[in-house]
Amino acid sequence: MSDRIDAAFADGPAFVPYLAAGDPTYEASLEYVEALDRGGADVIELGLPFSEPIAEGPTIQEAVIRALEGGMTPERFFEFVEDLEVEAPLVCMTYYNLIYQFGEERGPRSFVERAAEVGLEGFVVPDLPAEEADPLREACDEFGLDLIFIVAPTTHGERLERMRERVSGYVYVQARLGTTGAREDVSDQTGTSLERLANWDVPKAVGFGIKTGEHAERIVAAGADGIIVGSALVDIVAEGHETGKSTAETAARLEVRARELAEGATRGANPENVPQPEQP
Amino acid sequence: MTELETSDDGTERTPSAHETETEHEGDDRSLEDGSFGRFGGQYVPEALMPALEELEDAYRRYVLENEDGFMDEFRQRLRDFGGRPTPLQRADRLSERYDRDVYLKREDLVHGGAHKLNNALGQVLLAKYMGKERIIAETGAGQHGTATAMAAAHLDMPCEIYMGRTDVNRQRPNVFRMRINGAEVNPVDAGRGTLKEAISETMRDWSQTVEDTHYVIGSVVGPHPFPAMVRDFQSVISEEAREQCLEQIGSLPDSVLACAGGGSNTMGAFHHFTADESVSLYAVEAGGSSLEVDEDAGVAPNSATLSTGTEGVLHGARTHLLQDSHGQIMESHSVSAGLDYAGVGPELAHLVKTGRVTPVTVDDTAALEAFHCLSTEEGIIPALETAHAFGFLHEAAGRDDADEVLGDSVVVTVSGRGDKDLETVIEETEKRGLEAAPDLSVFASEGGLR
């Protein structure tokens, strides 16, 4: 399994940002991902755009469309990873059909082999539940990559165990039902979800709806080992694209927001900041 | 124009290197876990998995084991509300024209005007048995949306329907019917605004509302248990047709023809015949304007998933798809909105792979010609989906090997009636200058029926 991901979670809470690779252009996207790295990303989830992103809300759907229109393909994605100059380990987030179709023979092995070649450390595949994941799990084992599962608020019982047996790297804790998307408040469900995973031996990173440093602080204070932020960052890319901002300006805004989120997470890990129960 | 997928000697074409399978994916699984050979499965966001488990449990108990008399109630409602059984009608002029006995399984006479009610009624009733409080569904041509809206009104359940913007515009009568039955219709603007986008959007809704909402999938597609469950609800078509053949003609038919988009009409029409090896089964797909594909444009000018697609994973199942070499899903095309889908049911993909079902294609123009033929010669205005099946009948009957392909007796399912398609038919007939059609120019010049 990936030592680099283990290391990313070893020193305090991890800030895990997401961007769709190639959104809105290949070149700009490289700069945006590098800005997140400078802003304190501990792991970066890079989206490989799929035409039918059924787990995503409108923000990321539109990012995916922009990236696809810009010519992003799986092979181009691997070149993108090679061209990036970042310190944080990279995880590929994509849908199973792209993994399945890659290479001459159907099945996940060719994709995983190529991912390992370019230095990716793992995968998040939103439409691949544990029940269907064994072929990808085996390929990940062969090449030493992590397979990160998403635990939903609805996941219980045997299904939790099935995921626990197959997960590596970290577990992605979905803070609320629904699709991705920044929200104005964090979900109360987070604490309950984390409690169910308390004895898992992988770090727990919470995602879905985290937008601000204050959200990050509260999520970490509730027990998360990391925070995953996608839509709030993709919004900055979208706004820059729509309002004709320069790539440098949008990159600077991303870096500032990344720092705010990373610092929020760090504050949340500080015991003084953990909310105390009310005294009677 | 139609094309048989199998070669002349009946052997399957050799798969390309890209189509070969690695290792054991899916091959060692059984029908029990929702796989049909290598096809099927449950490829959905984690949040939906518990809902699928709950649905699978309900499917086994209520549908397969008739717990609480579910199937008895379903059949009674199919009869009293739905108007079943539908007739198996001998089409005299077509029989004469094609020199063989042509029988029509009249699903256009089901309440709502299409076979879609069989499934919608089954699923809405099941949702009720499961204690769900809200129904959502997607629709392409609007027939499934209409059937779901009707079933939901009948069973007093609130209902929302997702429909691609393009389909909203080309299927207005069904949009009106859904609204009149009290359903909300949510247009989907993503992509090309057809069924594929509507399904994705409905899955998004479901992943937020899964605890109190049932998603009535409209075809034998999606994650397990939907393909098996929808097939079971639709299999009443072949159950009746098989009995009617034995009663009315004293034997099984030589061939059964059914149009195939997602495949619910097809699986419904074939299910009780699959064990009858003497019966040839033809899944008639939309050949659109061409079987060629412009991969750079991301567009397939057809919806012939079984005939031209490749294996992949979409909307919860491993099946045949129209996709580019990277695995991105292509936009599909058919003059018939109900066939315009880039995927197909996994069981149908399996039956094609094992050689039990033969996929064939009929292009837009041939389907329109068949539409007019059935309308003027038999007094039945078929859905454009259905017209594809008649397009194949016409083409195959004209071939040298017609007797071998079709045999002496043919059953064609009239999957639905064509009222919803009239605007499209007028526009497309005028555009193509079809000689066999009545003069529709006065309507066309007035902008269709608007």
PDB file of N, CA and C in Angstrom, chain B residues 286-294 299-304 322 330-335 364:
ATOM      1  N   ALA B 286     -32.718   0.330 -33.183  1.00  0.00           N
ATOM      2  CA  ALA B 286     -32.804   1.528 -34.017  1.00  0.00           C
ATOM      3  C   ALA B 286     -31.484   1.761 -34.747  1.00  0.00           C
ATOM      4  N   GLY B 287     -31.517   1.579 -36.059  1.00  0.00           N
ATOM      5  CA  GLY B 287     -30.321   1.847 -36.873  1.00  0.00           C
ATOM      6  C   GLY B 287     -30.115   3.331 -37.125  1.00  0.00           C
ATOM      7  N   GLY B 288     -31.090   4.149 -36.721  1.00  0.00           N
ATOM      8  CA  GLY B 288     -30.939   5.595 -36.855  1.00  0.00           C
ATOM      9  C   GLY B 288     -30.706   6.017 -38.288  1.00  0.00           C
ATOM     10  N   SER B 289     -29.769   6.942 -38.488  1.00  0.00           N
ATOM     11  CA  SER B 289     -29.471   7.388 -39.842  1.00  0.00           C
ATOM     12  C   SER B 289     -28.299   6.614 -40.436  1.00  0.00           C
ATOM     13  N   SER B 290     -27.556   5.922 -39.593  1.00  0.00           N
ATOM     14  CA  SER B 290     -26.387   5.180 -40.075  1.00  0.00           C
ATOM     15  C   SER B 290     -25.880   4.288 -38.955  1.00  0.00           C
ATOM     16  N   LEU B 291     -25.170   3.224 -39.353  1.00  0.00           N
ATOM     17  CA  LEU B 291     -24.527   2.399 -38.325  1.00  0.00           C
ATOM     18  C   LEU B 291     -23.091   2.846 -38.091  1.00  0.00           C
ATOM     19  N   GLU B 292     -22.648   3.824 -38.867  1.00  0.00           N
ATOM     20  CA  GLU B 292     -21.299   4.367 -38.674  1.00  0.00           C
ATOM     21  C   GLU B 292     -21.302   5.259 -37.432  1.00  0.00           C
ATOM     22  N   VAL B 293     -20.116   5.467 -36.885  1.00  0.00           N
ATOM     23  CA  VAL B 293     -20.001   6.244 -35.657  1.00  0.00           C
ATOM     24  C   VAL B 293     -18.929   7.317 -35.830  1.00  0.00           C
ATOM     25  N   ASP B 294     -19.262   8.543 -35.424  1.00  0.00           N
ATOM     26  CA  ASP B 294     -18.254   9.599 -35.429  1.00  0.00           C
ATOM     27  C   ASP B 294     -17.711   9.741 -34.018  1.00  0.00           C
ATOM     28  N   VAL B 299     -20.675  11.015 -31.025  1.00  0.00           N
ATOM     29  CA  VAL B 299     -22.060  10.760 -31.411  1.00  0.00           C
ATOM     30  C   VAL B 299     -22.171   9.456 -32.190  1.00  0.00           C
ATOM     31  N   ALA B 300     -23.152   8.644 -31.801  1.00  0.00           N
ATOM     32  CA  ALA B 300     -23.520   7.484 -32.606  1.00  0.00           C
ATOM     33  C   ALA B 300     -24.822   7.852 -33.314  1.00  0.00           C
ATOM     34  N   PRO B 301     -24.891   7.782 -34.629  1.00  0.00           N
ATOM     35  CA  PRO B 301     -26.118   8.172 -35.322  1.00  0.00           C
ATOM     36  C   PRO B 301     -27.173   7.076 -35.265  1.00  0.00           C
ATOM     37  N   ASN B 302     -27.072   6.196 -34.278  1.00  0.00           N
ATOM     38  CA  ASN B 302     -28.038   5.110 -34.109  1.00  0.00           C
ATOM     39  C   ASN B 302     -28.167   4.815 -32.612  1.00  0.00           C
ATOM     40  N   SER B 303     -29.042   3.904 -32.283  1.00  0.00           N
ATOM     41  CA  SER B 303     -29.146   3.444 -30.891  1.00  0.00           C
ATOM     42  C   SER B 303     -29.020   1.930 -30.865  1.00  0.00           C
ATOM     43  N   ALA B 304     -28.227   1.401 -31.765  1.00  0.00           N
ATOM     44  CA  ALA B 304     -28.124  -0.052 -31.942  1.00  0.00           C
ATOM     45  C   ALA B 304     -27.045  -0.624 -31.024  1.00  0.00           C
ATOM     46  N   LEU B 322     -23.041   2.086 -26.196  1.00  0.00           N
ATOM     47  CA  LEU B 322     -22.439   2.896 -27.244  1.00  0.00           C
ATOM     48  C   LEU B 322     -21.424   3.796 -26.554  1.00  0.00           C
ATOM     49  N   MET B 330     -21.399   7.570 -25.615  1.00  0.00           N
ATOM     50  CA  MET B 330     -21.741   8.381 -26.777  1.00  0.00           C
ATOM     51  C   MET B 330     -23.207   8.810 -26.703  1.00  0.00           C
ATOM     52  N   GLU B 331     -23.496   9.916 -27.336  1.00  0.00           N
ATOM     53  CA  GLU B 331     -24.888  10.292 -27.549  1.00  0.00           C
ATOM     54  C   GLU B 331     -25.444   9.352 -28.617  1.00  0.00           C
ATOM     55  N   SER B 332     -26.657   8.872 -28.398  1.00  0.00           N
ATOM     56  CA  SER B 332     -27.265   7.972 -29.370  1.00  0.00           C
ATOM     57  C   SER B 332     -28.289   8.740 -30.190  1.00  0.00           C
ATOM     58  N   HIS B 333     -28.784   8.113 -31.238  1.00  0.00           N
ATOM     59  CA  HIS B 333     -29.838   8.754 -32.039  1.00  0.00           C
ATOM     60  C   HIS B 333     -30.848   7.737 -32.541  1.00  0.00           C
ATOM     61  N   SER B 334     -32.113   8.113 -32.467  1.00  0.00           N
ATOM     62  CA  SER B 334     -33.159   7.395 -33.189  1.00  0.00           C
ATOM     63  C   SER B 334     -34.306   8.370 -33.410  1.00  0.00           C
ATOM     64  N   VAL B 335     -35.020   8.189 -34.505  1.00  0.00           N
ATOM     65  CA  VAL B 335     -36.214   8.991 -34.736  1.00  0.00           C
ATOM     66  C   VAL B 335     -37.236   8.690 -33.632  1.00  0.00           C
ATOM     67  N   ASP B 364     -34.079   4.804 -39.537  1.00  0.00           N
ATOM     68  CA  ASP B 364     -35.191   5.731 -39.292  1.00  0.00           C
ATOM     69  C   ASP B 364     -36.214   5.697 -40.428  1.00  0.00           C
TER      70      ASP B 364
END
